[in-house]
Coordinates of C-alpha atoms in Angstrom, one line a residue:
M29 CA 51.2 -25.5 -11.2
K30 CA 48.7 -25.2 -14.1
R31 CA 46.2 -27.4 -12.2
Y32 CA 46.7 -25.2 -9.1
L33 CA 46.0 -22.1 -11.2
K34 CA 43.0 -23.7 -12.8
E35 CA 41.5 -24.6 -9.3
I36 CA 42.1 -21.1 -8.1
G37 CA 40.5 -19.8 -11.3
V38 CA 37.4 -22.0 -10.6
Y39 CA 37.2 -20.7 -7.0
V40 CA 37.5 -17.1 -8.1
L41 CA 34.8 -17.7 -10.7
L42 CA 32.5 -19.4 -8.1
G43 CA 33.2 -16.5 -5.7
G44 CA 32.3 -14.0 -8.3
L45 CA 29.1 -15.8 -9.2
T46 CA 28.2 -16.0 -5.6
A47 CA 28.8 -12.3 -5.0
G48 CA 26.8 -11.5 -8.1
G49 CA 24.0 -13.7 -6.9
V50 CA 24.0 -12.0 -3.5
Q51 CA 23.8 -8.6 -5.3
L52 CA 20.9 -9.8 -7.4
V53 CA 19.0 -10.9 -4.3
R54 CA 19.6 -7.6 -2.6
A55 CA 18.4 -5.7 -5.7
N56 CA 15.4 -7.9 -6.0
R57 CA 14.4 -7.2 -2.4
A58 CA 14.8 -3.5 -2.9
L59 CA 12.7 -3.6 -6.0
A60 CA 10.0 -5.7 -4.2
E61 CA 9.9 -3.1 -1.4
Q62 CA 9.5 -0.3 -4.0
N63 CA 6.8 -2.2 -5.6
R64 CA 4.9 -2.6 -2.3
V65 CA 5.2 1.1 -1.6
L66 CA 3.9 2.1 -5.1
A67 CA 1.1 -0.4 -4.8
R68 CA 0.0 1.1 -1.5
R69 CA 0.3 4.7 -2.8
A70 CA -2.0 3.7 -5.7
V71 CA -4.9 2.8 -3.4
E72 CA -4.2 4.6 -0.1
P73 CA -4.6 8.3 0.7
H74 CA -1.2 10.1 1.2
A75 CA 0.1 13.6 1.6
G76 CA 0.5 15.4 -1.8
L77 CA -2.3 13.5 -3.5
F78 CA -4.6 15.8 -5.5
V79 CA -8.3 15.3 -5.0
P80 CA -10.9 16.5 -7.5
A81 CA -13.7 18.8 -6.5
Y82 CA -16.7 16.8 -5.5
P83 CA -20.1 18.5 -5.1
A84 CA -22.2 17.4 -2.1
R85 CA -24.9 18.6 0.3
T86 CA -24.9 18.6 4.1
L87 CA -27.7 17.0 6.1
D88 CA -29.2 20.4 6.3
G89 CA -29.2 20.7 2.5
A90 CA -26.4 23.3 2.2
P91 CA -24.3 22.8 -0.9
V92 CA -20.6 22.3 -0.4
T93 CA -17.7 21.3 -2.6
L94 CA -15.3 18.9 -1.2
G95 CA -11.7 19.5 -2.4
A96 CA -12.6 23.1 -3.5
L97 CA -9.6 25.0 -4.8
G98 CA -8.6 27.9 -2.6
Q99 CA -10.1 26.5 0.6
R100 CA -8.5 24.5 3.4
Q101 CA -10.7 21.6 4.5
V102 CA -10.7 19.0 7.1
L103 CA -12.7 15.9 6.1
I104 CA -13.6 13.3 8.7
F105 CA -14.8 10.0 7.0
F106 CA -16.8 7.7 9.3
R107 CA -19.4 5.0 9.5
T108 CA -22.2 5.0 12.0
T109 CA -21.6 1.4 12.8
C110 CA -17.8 1.7 13.4
P111 CA -16.7 1.4 17.1
Y112 CA -13.5 3.3 16.4
C113 CA -15.5 6.1 14.9
R114 CA -17.8 6.1 17.9
A115 CA -14.7 6.3 20.2
S116 CA -13.3 9.2 18.2
M117 CA -16.5 11.4 18.3
P118 CA -15.6 13.4 21.4
A119 CA -12.2 14.2 19.8
F120 CA -13.9 15.1 16.5
N121 CA -16.1 17.5 18.4
A122 CA -13.0 18.9 20.2
L123 CA -11.4 19.3 16.8
A124 CA -14.4 21.2 15.5
A125 CA -14.3 23.5 18.6
R126 CA -10.6 24.2 18.1
L127 CA -11.1 25.0 14.3
A128 CA -14.3 27.1 14.7
S129 CA -12.4 30.4 15.2
D130 CA -10.6 30.0 11.8
S131 CA -13.0 31.0 9.0
G132 CA -10.4 29.8 6.5
I133 CA -10.8 26.2 7.4
A134 CA -14.0 24.2 6.6
L135 CA -14.6 21.0 8.6
Y136 CA -17.0 18.4 7.3
G137 CA -17.9 15.0 8.5
V138 CA -18.5 12.5 5.7
S139 CA -20.7 9.6 6.7
L140 CA -20.5 6.6 4.5
D141 CA -24.0 5.6 5.4
S142 CA -27.6 6.6 4.5
T143 CA -28.9 10.1 5.2
V144 CA -31.3 8.7 7.8
A145 CA -28.5 6.9 9.7
A146 CA -26.1 9.8 9.5
R147 CA -28.8 12.3 10.7
S148 CA -29.6 10.1 13.7
Y149 CA -25.9 9.6 14.5
A150 CA -25.1 13.3 14.3
A151 CA -28.0 14.0 16.7
E152 CA -27.0 11.3 19.1
H153 CA -23.4 12.5 19.3
A154 CA -24.3 16.2 19.1
L155 CA -21.8 16.7 16.3
R156 CA -20.5 20.3 16.1
F157 CA -19.7 20.2 12.4
P158 CA -21.7 19.8 9.2
V159 CA -22.2 16.2 8.1
I160 CA -22.5 14.9 4.6
A161 CA -24.1 11.5 4.0
Q162 CA -22.5 9.8 0.9
L163 CA -23.1 6.2 -0.1
V164 CA -21.5 7.0 -3.4
P165 CA -18.6 4.6 -4.3
R166 CA -17.1 7.2 -6.6
L167 CA -16.3 9.5 -3.6
V168 CA -14.7 6.6 -1.7
G169 CA -12.6 5.9 -4.8
L170 CA -11.6 9.5 -5.5
Y171 CA -10.5 10.1 -1.9
R172 CA -9.2 6.6 -1.5
V173 CA -11.2 5.8 1.6
S174 CA -10.6 2.2 2.5
S175 CA -10.9 2.3 6.3
V176 CA -12.5 4.6 8.8
P177 CA -12.2 6.7 10.8
L178 CA -10.1 8.7 8.3
I179 CA -9.1 12.4 8.6
L180 CA -7.9 14.2 5.5
V181 CA -6.6 17.8 5.7
L182 CA -6.8 19.4 2.2
N183 CA -4.7 22.5 1.4
E184 CA -5.7 25.4 -0.8
Q185 CA -4.4 23.5 -3.9
A186 CA -6.9 20.6 -3.2
R187 CA -4.0 18.3 -2.2
M188 CA -3.9 16.1 0.9
A189 CA -1.7 17.8 3.3
Y190 CA -2.3 15.4 6.2
V191 CA -3.8 11.9 6.5
R192 CA -4.7 10.2 9.7
L193 CA -6.3 6.7 9.8
G194 CA -7.6 5.3 13.1
V195 CA -9.0 6.4 16.4
L196 CA -8.5 10.0 17.4
D197 CA -8.3 9.7 21.1
S198 CA -5.7 12.1 22.6
V199 CA -5.1 15.8 22.9
A200 CA -1.8 15.4 21.0
A201 CA -3.6 13.7 18.1
V202 CA -6.1 16.5 17.9
D203 CA -3.2 19.0 18.1
S204 CA -1.6 17.3 15.1
V205 CA -4.7 17.7 13.0
V206 CA -5.2 21.3 14.0
Q207 CA -1.5 22.1 13.1
A208 CA -1.9 20.6 9.7
A209 CA -5.1 22.4 9.1
E210 CA -3.7 25.8 10.2
H211 CA -0.7 25.5 7.9
R212 CA -1.1 27.9 5.0
L213 CA 0.8 27.6 1.7
A214 CA 3.1 30.4 0.7
P215 CA 1.5 32.5 -2.2
L216 CA 2.9 31.6 -5.6

């Protein structure tokens, strides 16, 4: 009988160790996923991220402040050599037309190319919004621009309210950007 109880005790112990091991594997997987999410949030733009004010000039020489407190802004980051940006240009112009009637929203294109290339590109595509040419790596880092085309909607508190990466090629996609840009924060 003692031997039988000893064997049962060993099986119970092994079962407990197995269950504990399974629990550790599950916890490890959950922590690994949390780590991946945090790593992405550290380098990718996301809703809620505060962006510092960044002084710039449009191609026409007008001074602007990206991420200005108290102003809603839509920023379209693009490259003149990007085929996805080129495919999105008609929708970007449609977006500019839709937002033109709201004086509380500023729309800027931010070309990550030289001023000469950006000016030529803006003329070629008859862009309906001011364009800023910025080759400055600091801006790319501050706004976490890793890929283009990238649309950022900034709220009055200079926080990203909406982030869209990729081709903008449908009315529904343009609508989603317009809705995000038109959303006003409640006064404090």
